[in-house]
Every structure is written in structure tokens, then in C-alpha cells.
mmCIF file of C-alpha atoms in Angstrom:
data_model
loop_
_atom_site.group_PDB
_atom_site.id
_atom_site.type_symbol
_atom_site.label_atom_id
_atom_site.label_comp_id
_atom_site.label_asym_id
_atom_site.label_seq_id
_atom_site.Cartn_x
_atom_site.Cartn_y
_atom_site.Cartn_z
ATOM 1 C CA MET M 1 0.667 -16.010 -20.151
ATOM 2 C CA ALA M 2 0.584 -12.544 -21.670
ATOM 3 C CA LEU M 3 1.548 -9.744 -19.336
ATOM 4 C CA PRO M 4 -0.418 -6.486 -19.105
ATOM 5 C CA LYS M 5 1.369 -3.188 -19.560
ATOM 6 C CA SER M 6 4.137 -3.303 -16.982
ATOM 7 C CA VAL M 7 4.578 -1.011 -14.026
ATOM 8 C CA HIS M 8 6.849 1.869 -15.083
ATOM 9 C CA ALA M 9 10.437 1.269 -13.970
ATOM 10 C CA ASP M 10 10.970 4.918 -12.954
ATOM 11 C CA ARG M 11 8.080 4.843 -10.507
ATOM 12 C CA PHE M 12 9.742 2.620 -7.954
ATOM 13 C CA VAL M 13 11.224 3.735 -4.653
ATOM 14 C CA ASP M 14 14.292 2.075 -3.122
ATOM 15 C CA GLN M 15 13.576 0.683 0.333
ATOM 16 C CA THR M 16 16.694 1.050 2.457
ATOM 17 C CA GLN M 17 15.371 0.401 5.955
ATOM 18 C CA CYS M 18 13.229 -2.134 7.767
ATOM 19 C CA LEU M 19 9.594 -1.050 7.875
ATOM 20 C CA PHE M 20 8.987 -2.831 11.185
ATOM 21 C CA CYS M 21 11.923 -1.719 13.347
ATOM 22 C CA GLY M 22 13.550 1.094 11.354
ATOM 23 C CA SER M 23 17.001 -0.490 11.116
ATOM 24 C CA THR M 24 19.074 0.325 8.039
ATOM 25 C CA GLU M 25 21.144 -2.839 8.463
ATOM 26 C CA LEU M 26 19.755 -5.066 5.709
ATOM 27 C CA SER M 27 21.297 -8.166 4.146
ATOM 28 C CA ALA M 28 20.482 -9.864 0.852
ATOM 29 C CA PHE M 29 17.883 -12.610 1.300
ATOM 30 C CA ILE M 30 16.395 -13.777 -2.020
ATOM 31 C CA ASP M 31 16.240 -12.528 -5.599
ATOM 32 C CA GLY M 32 14.430 -13.599 -8.766
ATOM 33 C CA VAL M 33 10.977 -12.847 -7.336
ATOM 34 C CA GLN M 34 8.373 -11.924 -9.939
ATOM 35 C CA ASP M 35 4.664 -11.147 -9.947
ATOM 36 C CA TRP M 36 3.936 -14.783 -10.759
ATOM 37 C CA TYR M 37 0.325 -14.848 -9.633
ATOM 38 C CA PHE M 38 -1.227 -11.623 -10.973
ATOM 39 C CA ARG M 39 1.170 -10.552 -13.748
ATOM 40 C CA ALA M 40 0.733 -6.819 -13.168
ATOM 41 C CA SER M 41 4.499 -6.299 -13.544
ATOM 42 C CA ASP M 42 7.208 -7.968 -15.607
ATOM 43 C CA LYS M 43 10.008 -6.699 -13.345
ATOM 44 C CA THR M 44 12.160 -8.942 -11.182
ATOM 45 C CA PHE M 45 12.445 -8.128 -7.475
ATOM 46 C CA ALA M 46 14.526 -9.067 -4.445
ATOM 47 C CA PHE M 47 13.903 -9.142 -0.705
ATOM 48 C CA SER M 48 16.439 -8.183 1.960
ATOM 49 C CA ARG M 49 16.401 -9.365 5.566
ATOM 50 C CA CYS M 50 16.690 -7.000 8.509
ATOM 51 C CA ASP M 51 19.734 -7.808 10.633
ATOM 52 C CA GLU M 52 17.913 -6.577 13.743
ATOM 53 C CA CYS M 53 14.440 -8.163 13.646
ATOM 54 C CA ALA M 54 14.691 -10.594 10.670
ATOM 55 C CA SER M 55 11.742 -9.028 8.843
ATOM 56 C CA LEU M 56 11.875 -9.106 5.037
ATOM 57 C CA VAL M 57 11.885 -5.933 2.925
ATOM 58 C CA LEU M 58 11.126 -5.582 -0.801
ATOM 59 C CA ASP M 59 14.022 -3.866 -2.580
ATOM 60 C CA LYS M 60 11.872 -1.492 -4.669
ATOM 61 C CA ARG M 61 8.238 -0.606 -4.067
ATOM 62 C CA PRO M 62 5.853 1.014 -6.555
ATOM 63 C CA ASP M 63 4.950 4.646 -5.992
ATOM 64 C CA GLY M 64 2.384 7.074 -7.400
ATOM 65 C CA ASP M 65 0.484 5.814 -10.442
ATOM 66 C CA ALA M 66 2.507 2.610 -10.390
ATOM 67 C CA ILE M 67 0.593 1.480 -7.303
ATOM 68 C CA ALA M 68 -2.703 1.429 -9.220
ATOM 69 C CA GLN M 69 -1.062 -0.551 -12.023
ATOM 70 C CA ALA M 70 0.303 -3.055 -9.513
ATOM 71 C CA TYR M 71 -3.265 -3.813 -8.389
ATOM 72 C CA ALA M 72 -4.763 -4.133 -11.880
ATOM 73 C CA GLY M 73 -6.825 -7.321 -11.977
ATOM 74 C CA TYR M 74 -6.291 -7.968 -8.256
ATOM 75 C CA TYR M 75 -8.577 -10.510 -6.577
ATOM 76 C CA THR M 76 -10.237 -7.899 -4.338
ATOM 77 C CA HIS M 77 -12.025 -6.446 -7.377
ATOM 78 C CA ASP M 78 -14.470 -9.360 -7.534
ATOM 79 C CA THR M 79 -17.167 -10.461 -5.138
ATOM 80 C CA SER M 80 -16.779 -14.007 -3.939
ATOM 81 C CA ILE M 81 -19.544 -14.727 -1.419
ATOM 82 C CA GLN M 82 -21.721 -17.545 -2.670
ATOM 83 C CA PRO M 83 -24.672 -19.049 -0.803
ATOM 84 C CA ILE M 84 -23.798 -22.384 0.760
ATOM 85 C CA ARG M 85 -26.241 -25.039 -0.433
ATOM 86 C CA HIS M 86 -26.602 -28.296 1.444
ATOM 87 C CA SER M 87 -28.155 -31.353 -0.208
ATOM 88 C CA GLY M 88 -29.044 -34.438 1.756
ATOM 89 C CA LEU M 89 -30.210 -34.685 5.344
ATOM 90 C CA LEU M 90 -26.751 -34.920 6.934
ATOM 91 C CA GLN M 91 -25.434 -31.939 4.984
ATOM 92 C CA LYS M 92 -28.509 -29.910 5.879
ATOM 93 C CA LEU M 93 -28.111 -30.730 9.564
ATOM 94 C CA TRP M 94 -24.424 -29.824 9.425
ATOM 95 C CA GLY M 95 -25.271 -26.589 7.620
ATOM 96 C CA ARG M 96 -27.776 -25.731 10.332
ATOM 97 C CA ALA M 97 -25.162 -26.394 12.998
ATOM 98 C CA ARG M 98 -22.704 -24.148 11.143
ATOM 99 C CA ASN M 99 -25.230 -21.326 10.953
ATOM 100 C CA GLY M 100 -26.061 -21.862 14.608
ATOM 101 C CA TYR M 101 -22.426 -21.442 15.608
ATOM 102 C CA ILE M 102 -22.121 -18.275 13.520
ATOM 103 C CA ASN M 103 -25.279 -16.738 14.983
ATOM 104 C CA ALA M 104 -24.527 -17.708 18.578
ATOM 105 C CA ARG M 105 -20.824 -16.870 18.552
ATOM 106 C CA PHE M 106 -20.774 -13.668 16.505
ATOM 107 C CA SER M 107 -24.152 -12.053 17.192
ATOM 108 C CA CYS M 108 -25.088 -13.489 20.590
ATOM 109 C CA SER M 109 -28.247 -15.168 19.292
ATOM 110 C CA PRO M 110 -30.558 -16.290 22.123
ATOM 111 C CA SER M 111 -32.055 -19.039 19.946
ATOM 112 C CA LEU M 112 -31.892 -22.480 21.522
ATOM 113 C CA VAL M 113 -31.436 -24.037 18.083
ATOM 114 C CA ASP M 114 -28.451 -21.779 17.435
ATOM 115 C CA ARG M 115 -26.952 -22.637 20.816
ATOM 116 C CA VAL M 116 -27.283 -26.357 20.127
ATOM 117 C CA GLY M 117 -25.600 -25.871 16.747
ATOM 118 C CA ALA M 118 -22.795 -23.926 18.403
ATOM 119 C CA HIS M 119 -22.162 -26.740 20.885
ATOM 120 C CA LEU M 120 -22.049 -29.261 18.049
ATOM 121 C CA ILE M 121 -19.501 -27.274 16.022
ATOM 122 C CA SER M 122 -17.422 -26.706 19.164
ATOM 123 C CA ALA M 123 -16.888 -30.458 19.352
ATOM 124 C CA PHE M 124 -14.928 -30.230 16.076
ATOM 125 C CA PRO M 125 -11.961 -27.893 16.739
ATOM 126 C CA VAL M 126 -10.733 -27.677 13.128
ATOM 127 C CA ARG M 127 -14.150 -26.685 11.783
ATOM 128 C CA ARG M 128 -14.660 -24.274 14.655
ATOM 129 C CA GLU M 129 -11.326 -22.564 14.003
ATOM 130 C CA ARG M 130 -12.125 -22.211 10.307
ATOM 131 C CA LEU M 131 -15.267 -20.295 11.219
ATOM 132 C CA GLU M 132 -13.336 -18.181 13.715
ATOM 133 C CA MET M 133 -10.900 -17.233 10.942
ATOM 134 C CA GLU M 134 -13.659 -16.633 8.388
ATOM 135 C CA TYR M 135 -15.364 -14.245 10.807
ATOM 136 C CA ARG M 136 -12.068 -12.845 12.139
ATOM 137 C CA ARG M 137 -12.843 -13.310 15.824
ATOM 138 C CA LEU M 138 -15.766 -10.870 15.767
ATOM 139 C CA PRO M 139 -17.074 -9.935 19.221
ATOM 140 C CA GLU M 140 -20.093 -11.862 20.500
ATOM 141 C CA THR M 141 -22.119 -8.730 21.072
ATOM 142 C CA ARG M 142 -23.095 -6.465 18.215
ATOM 143 C CA SER M 143 -20.290 -3.970 17.778
ATOM 144 C CA ALA M 144 -18.817 -1.189 15.650
ATOM 145 C CA VAL M 145 -16.406 -2.940 13.277
ATOM 146 C CA LEU M 146 -13.769 -1.392 11.002
ATOM 147 C CA ASP M 147 -12.315 -3.498 8.199
ATOM 148 C CA TYR M 148 -9.123 -1.770 7.064
ATOM 149 C CA GLY M 149 -8.252 -3.042 3.611
ATOM 150 C CA CYS M 150 -11.827 -4.135 2.987
ATOM 151 C CA GLY M 151 -11.241 -5.217 -0.620
ATOM 152 C CA ASN M 152 -14.477 -6.329 -2.240
ATOM 153 C CA GLY M 153 -16.492 -6.036 0.986
ATOM 154 C CA ASP M 154 -17.176 -9.729 1.546
ATOM 155 C CA PHE M 155 -16.261 -9.583 5.223
ATOM 156 C CA LEU M 156 -18.247 -6.363 5.737
ATOM 157 C CA ALA M 157 -21.316 -8.073 4.274
ATOM 158 C CA LYS M 158 -20.918 -11.034 6.627
ATOM 159 C CA ALA M 159 -20.445 -8.842 9.689
ATOM 160 C CA ARG M 160 -23.410 -6.619 8.857
ATOM 161 C CA SER M 161 -25.651 -9.643 8.279
ATOM 162 C CA LEU M 162 -24.985 -10.525 11.932
ATOM 163 C CA GLY M 163 -26.059 -7.090 13.136
ATOM 164 C CA HIS M 164 -22.675 -5.415 13.481
ATOM 165 C CA GLU M 165 -22.258 -1.785 12.448
ATOM 166 C CA VAL M 166 -19.555 -1.824 9.787
ATOM 167 C CA MET M 167 -17.164 0.539 8.026
ATOM 168 C CA GLY M 168 -14.669 -0.327 5.306
ATOM 169 C CA VAL M 169 -11.473 1.412 4.213
ATOM 170 C CA ASP M 170 -9.285 0.592 1.235
ATOM 171 C CA PHE M 171 -6.409 2.026 -0.792
ATOM 172 C CA ASP M 172 -7.983 1.024 -4.095
ATOM 173 C CA PRO M 173 -10.722 3.217 -5.674
ATOM 174 C CA GLU M 174 -12.035 0.244 -7.671
ATOM 175 C CA ALA M 175 -12.483 -1.791 -4.511
ATOM 176 C CA VAL M 176 -14.222 1.073 -2.689
ATOM 177 C CA ASP M 177 -16.599 1.600 -5.621
ATOM 178 C CA LEU M 178 -17.430 -2.104 -5.594
ATOM 179 C CA VAL M 179 -18.124 -2.096 -1.850
ATOM 180 C CA ARG M 180 -20.401 0.928 -2.149
ATOM 181 C CA SER M 181 -22.259 -0.692 -5.045
ATOM 182 C CA ARG M 182 -23.162 -3.471 -2.595
ATOM 183 C CA GLY M 183 -24.764 -0.934 -0.265
ATOM 184 C CA LEU M 184 -21.929 -1.061 2.258
ATOM 185 C CA PRO M 185 -20.166 1.991 3.745
ATOM 186 C CA ALA M 186 -16.563 2.438 2.630
ATOM 187 C CA CYS M 187 -14.031 5.171 1.991
ATOM 188 C CA LEU M 188 -10.557 5.587 0.579
ATOM 189 C CA VAL M 189 -7.587 5.808 2.925
ATOM 190 C CA ASP M 190 -6.906 9.344 1.676
ATOM 191 C CA ALA M 191 -10.410 10.422 2.737
ATOM 192 C CA ILE M 192 -9.667 9.870 6.437
ATOM 193 C CA GLU M 193 -9.029 13.430 7.582
ATOM 194 C CA ASP M 194 -5.949 13.779 9.782
ATOM 195 C CA LYS M 195 -5.911 9.987 9.983
ATOM 196 C CA ALA M 196 -8.895 10.049 12.328
ATOM 197 C CA PHE M 197 -12.528 8.923 12.269
ATOM 198 C CA SER M 198 -15.449 10.757 13.829
ATOM 199 C CA ARG M 199 -16.066 7.696 16.003
ATOM 200 C CA SER M 200 -14.156 4.845 17.603
ATOM 201 C CA PHE M 201 -14.554 1.118 17.047
ATOM 202 C CA ASP M 202 -14.963 -2.026 19.131
ATOM 203 C CA HIS M 203 -13.143 -4.297 16.693
ATOM 204 C CA ILE M 204 -10.716 -3.689 13.827
ATOM 205 C CA THR M 205 -9.681 -6.252 11.251
ATOM 206 C CA ALA M 206 -6.641 -5.952 8.991
ATOM 207 C CA ASN M 207 -6.601 -9.143 6.969
ATOM 208 C CA HIS M 208 -3.528 -9.281 4.705
ATOM 209 C CA VAL M 209 -3.127 -5.511 4.785
ATOM 210 C CA ILE M 210 -0.046 -4.557 6.814
ATOM 211 C CA GLU M 211 2.324 -6.009 4.230
ATOM 212 C CA HIS M 212 0.898 -3.627 1.606
ATOM 213 C CA VAL M 213 1.695 -0.326 3.360
ATOM 214 C CA SER M 214 4.869 1.761 3.366
ATOM 215 C CA ASP M 215 4.665 2.629 7.087
ATOM 216 C CA PRO M 216 3.113 -0.285 8.995
ATOM 217 C CA ARG M 217 4.146 1.052 12.409
ATOM 218 C CA ALA M 218 2.251 4.310 11.812
ATOM 219 C CA LEU M 219 -0.811 2.362 10.699
ATOM 220 C CA ILE M 220 -0.680 0.137 13.784
ATOM 221 C CA ALA M 221 -0.485 3.282 15.940
ATOM 222 C CA ASN M 222 -3.602 4.577 14.181
ATOM 223 C CA PHE M 223 -5.396 1.306 14.871
ATOM 224 C CA ALA M 224 -4.737 1.859 18.574
ATOM 225 C CA LYS M 225 -6.183 5.391 18.349
ATOM 226 C CA TRP M 226 -9.294 4.254 16.491
ATOM 227 C CA LEU M 227 -10.194 1.510 18.967
ATOM 228 C CA LYS M 228 -12.206 2.044 22.105
ATOM 229 C CA PRO M 229 -10.340 1.164 25.324
ATOM 230 C CA GLY M 230 -10.444 -2.606 25.575
ATOM 231 C CA GLY M 231 -11.322 -2.948 21.890
ATOM 232 C CA SER M 232 -9.872 -5.833 19.914
ATOM 233 C CA ILE M 233 -7.912 -6.228 16.696
ATOM 234 C CA PHE M 234 -7.506 -9.169 14.330
ATOM 235 C CA MET M 235 -4.546 -9.205 11.937
ATOM 236 C CA GLU M 236 -3.132 -11.713 9.495
ATOM 237 C CA LEU M 237 -0.261 -11.515 7.003
ATOM 238 C CA PRO M 238 2.503 -13.714 5.538
ATOM 239 C CA ASN M 239 5.217 -14.872 7.919
ATOM 240 C CA ALA M 240 8.834 -13.874 7.223
ATOM 241 C CA ARG M 241 9.889 -17.183 8.781
ATOM 242 C CA ALA M 242 7.488 -19.449 6.885
ATOM 243 C CA ARG M 243 8.886 -22.869 6.054
ATOM 244 C CA GLY M 244 7.398 -22.513 2.586
ATOM 245 C CA ILE M 245 10.152 -19.996 1.776
ATOM 246 C CA ALA M 246 12.811 -22.700 2.084
ATOM 247 C CA GLU M 247 10.726 -25.182 0.106
ATOM 248 C CA HIS M 248 9.514 -22.971 -2.747
ATOM 249 C CA GLY M 249 12.099 -20.176 -2.881
ATOM 250 C CA ASN M 250 11.151 -17.252 -5.092
ATOM 251 C CA PHE M 251 7.806 -18.879 -5.932
ATOM 252 C CA TRP M 252 6.562 -18.738 -2.341
ATOM 253 C CA ARG M 253 3.069 -17.259 -2.539
ATOM 254 C CA GLY M 254 3.653 -14.902 0.382
ATOM 255 C CA PHE M 255 6.225 -12.743 -1.431
ATOM 256 C CA GLU M 256 3.737 -11.334 -3.955
ATOM 257 C CA ALA M 257 6.012 -8.584 -5.268
ATOM 258 C CA PRO M 258 5.539 -5.719 -5.923
ATOM 259 C CA ARG M 259 2.464 -5.419 -3.664
ATOM 260 C CA HIS M 260 4.041 -6.793 -0.481
ATOM 261 C CA PHE M 261 6.456 -4.124 0.759
ATOM 262 C CA ALA M 262 7.615 -5.925 3.913
ATOM 263 C CA LEU M 263 6.909 -9.102 5.871
ATOM 264 C CA PRO M 264 7.558 -9.231 9.626
ATOM 265 C CA THR M 265 8.497 -11.971 12.002
ATOM 266 C CA PHE M 266 6.031 -12.564 14.821
ATOM 267 C CA ASP M 267 8.378 -10.929 17.337
ATOM 268 C CA ALA M 268 8.766 -7.822 15.155
ATOM 269 C CA LEU M 269 5.006 -7.478 14.710
ATOM 270 C CA LYS M 270 4.375 -8.040 18.417
ATOM 271 C CA THR M 271 6.918 -5.346 19.315
ATOM 272 C CA ALA M 272 5.216 -2.875 16.959
ATOM 273 C CA LEU M 273 1.835 -3.649 18.535
ATOM 274 C CA VAL M 274 3.087 -3.331 22.109
ATOM 275 C CA ASN M 275 4.875 -0.063 21.304
ATOM 276 C CA ALA M 276 1.575 1.275 19.939
ATOM 277 C CA GLY M 277 -0.202 0.459 23.199
ATOM 278 C CA PHE M 278 -1.686 -2.966 22.508
ATOM 279 C CA ALA M 279 -1.711 -5.716 25.111
ATOM 280 C CA ASN M 280 -2.503 -9.434 25.240
ATOM 281 C CA VAL M 281 -0.968 -10.067 21.824
ATOM 282 C CA SER M 282 -1.878 -13.658 21.058
ATOM 283 C CA ARG M 283 -0.774 -15.749 18.091
ATOM 284 C CA ILE M 284 -3.282 -18.095 16.485
ATOM 285 C CA VAL M 285 -1.943 -21.326 15.020
ATOM 286 C CA ARG M 286 -3.605 -22.145 11.701
ATOM 287 C CA LYS M 287 -3.426 -25.706 10.423
ATOM 288 C CA ASP M 288 -5.503 -25.097 7.289
ATOM 289 C CA VAL M 289 -3.129 -22.866 5.292
ATOM 290 C CA ARG M 290 0.078 -24.776 4.564
ATOM 291 C CA LYS M 291 -1.406 -27.275 2.119
ATOM 292 C CA SER M 292 -3.048 -24.660 -0.098
ATOM 293 C CA MET M 293 0.089 -22.467 -0.088
ATOM 294 C CA ASP M 294 2.162 -25.473 -1.176
ATOM 295 C CA GLN M 295 -0.265 -26.356 -3.958
ATOM 296 C CA ILE M 296 -0.266 -22.811 -5.345
ATOM 297 C CA ALA M 297 3.536 -22.627 -5.428
ATOM 298 C CA LEU M 298 3.994 -26.100 -6.911
ATOM 299 C CA SER M 299 1.484 -25.330 -9.651
ATOM 300 C CA MET M 300 3.378 -22.178 -10.652
ATOM 301 C CA ILE M 301 6.760 -23.938 -10.504
ATOM 302 C CA ALA M 302 5.388 -26.616 -12.845
ATOM 303 C CA GLU M 303 4.169 -23.929 -15.248
ATOM 304 C CA VAL M 304 7.287 -21.746 -15.278
ATOM 305 C CA GLY M 305 9.844 -24.501 -14.889
ATOM 306 C CA SER M 306 12.617 -22.710 -12.981
ATOM 307 C CA GLN M 307 13.151 -21.918 -9.338
ATOM 308 C CA SER M 308 15.605 -19.998 -7.146
ATOM 309 C CA LYS M 309 16.439 -21.149 -3.624
ATOM 310 C CA ASN M 310 19.533 -19.019 -3.180
ATOM 311 C CA LEU M 311 18.790 -18.331 0.489
ATOM 312 C CA PRO M 312 21.049 -17.533 3.465
ATOM 313 C CA VAL M 313 22.221 -20.592 5.355
ATOM 314 C CA ASP M 314 21.225 -19.194 8.769
ATOM 315 C CA LEU M 315 17.478 -19.554 8.296
ATOM 316 C CA SER M 316 15.302 -19.765 11.397
ATOM 317 C CA LEU M 317 11.913 -21.015 10.239
ATOM 318 C CA ASP M 318 8.645 -22.116 11.794
ATOM 319 C CA GLU M 319 5.670 -24.090 10.532
ATOM 320 C CA GLU M 320 3.252 -21.189 10.141
ATOM 321 C CA GLU M 321 2.811 -19.688 6.673
ATOM 322 C CA PHE M 322 0.919 -16.736 8.139
ATOM 323 C CA ILE M 323 1.156 -14.644 11.271
ATOM 324 C CA THR M 324 -2.373 -14.497 12.665
ATOM 325 C CA ILE M 325 -2.868 -12.496 15.851
ATOM 326 C CA THR M 326 -5.391 -10.882 18.119
ATOM 327 C CA ALA M 327 -4.642 -8.081 20.569
ATOM 328 C CA VAL M 328 -6.475 -5.693 22.867
ATOM 329 C CA SER M 329 -6.258 -1.922 22.973
ATOM 330 C CA GLY M 330 -4.942 -0.417 26.204
ATOM 331 C CA ASP M 331 -6.861 2.126 28.255
#
């Protein structure tokens, strides 16, 4: 594949400390990581591992104009919501049950038909959990929802269709323009004056966002400030202890250099949340991710034809490719 104009080499910043605990004790973890999946950069990157919390840190992150180049052609620039069409009686009935679960669970619909559909879906835990992830554990009652890192606005559109009051924030001007063109409210991160909003929120979602920022602990602290007391947060990001790292090495989809600045372990992320004032940090086990992550990596390995698994021998891995959590804001 042809590469676009590469990110300028002199616009990278050395990362010399862990972004999740602040330790400067970092050890080499893996090298030979490239932007395999979006080809915005032709540089080769490495990740170090924090000796304190085992989070992973990108060796050099883009800065200034290089950040925009790193996101050229990124998937958040396109809309992806398509209407679900059901043909055949069984598919139509299943589609009605799905819609019933969505309406009853995420907008507190009083409809008896919706309630029946919700009960039916609840009898199938895997399908139910997929919907919970798609709708990011939205509250049952209509709420003020902030999607930080809103991308193309797909989630905002879903939440608003259920009656929630929504607001989107993103780092990328192209993404914000796209969201606004869909009639949805959104602003750039830089437009948040003094890192504060004029209102607070009932629910915040940060879906594959924390790994893209240079100071995740400060952002998590802001999330706590922006939530109402007792408000909830949903977060998901790649897991620094994913088993896919050992299996796919530098082709593991979760690395995504140079856009992913750091990847935490669950314990490191939980500590950051608790220190910011969050409580009831709960990890969600997802069984629907591993297969697709494997397929993506294997496809790229087959295309490129070389792979690095030069990893430390003292790996401590778990089965989850992502860290998916919910937590509650303190009083």
C-alpha cells in the first residue's frame, strides 16, 4: 500500500514517564511497531513498560501539526450507522425484540411491547451484553450525556434518538465538523474554557479515548468534575495485558502507534479513577472482541509477511483485549 505524506520526524516528543502513575522507571517492551492499519506514518515505534504499574508507553508521540497528520483518514471521519433491515418473520420478530430492549433499557419506555422485547433479549446474555456495549450502559432515565472523543457522532445520534440530551467533544476538527453537519452539538477540546462546562452531566462515555491523550490522569479528574454526584462513566480502551500481544507481537491491533500514547493495566486505570474520586469501579468482561482482534492482526501479518515477538519473558497476561469499565462519581 502507498503511504501518505509521513508525520514529520521533528514533531515527536520523547515520552520518559508513565502516563498513568508518573513513574520514570520504564523498561523496553516491544519495538518494530508501525502504523499498519491507517498508514498515516511510515515511522517505526516502540513501547516501554512501566516498572511500577506495568502500563505501556509509546516511545515518541506526535505533537503540534503532526497530531492532525496522524489522524488523516482515521475511521472517525466517516458515518457508519446504517438502518437494520430484517427480512422474514423470525428476523422481524427478533428485530422488534431488539428495539424493545433498547427502548425499555435506555429510555425507560412504558410500552408493554417494549417490555416484552426486553425480557426476551434478557434471556440471551451474549446478545444483551452486545447491546449494553453498543449503548455504553446509558442510564434508564433520560439524562444529560457527554461523549468525550465523539468521533463521527454515531453514539450521540443513538443516545439522542432515545431522548437523552447529548453533547460531544473531540480533538479532531474534521470529526467535530462532521458531527455538527448531522445536527448534533459538539465542540473541540480546546473550546472548553478552563476545562469546565457550563453544566454537569449524568453520564460520560470515553470509548477508546484515554489512550489518545498525553495526560490521562488529568482528563479522568476532569470527568469527575463534570459529572453530577452519583453520575456514571463508561470507559473502554486496549488492555496492556492483552493475550493478543503475546500472540501477534508488533501487529497487535491495540498498539496503533502513533495515536495510542499509553495503555494501562486494569489496576493502573482503577487507581487513577479512585484517586480522582470515583467509586464502584467495575470491570466488564467482553467475550465478543478477541476473535475480531485476532482476525485483524492475522490479516495484516499475512499481508506484510514479518512479525516481531521480542517481548520480555515476565509477561503477566489476561484474556481481555480491552479494559471496559463503569464507575460512579463520588459526592
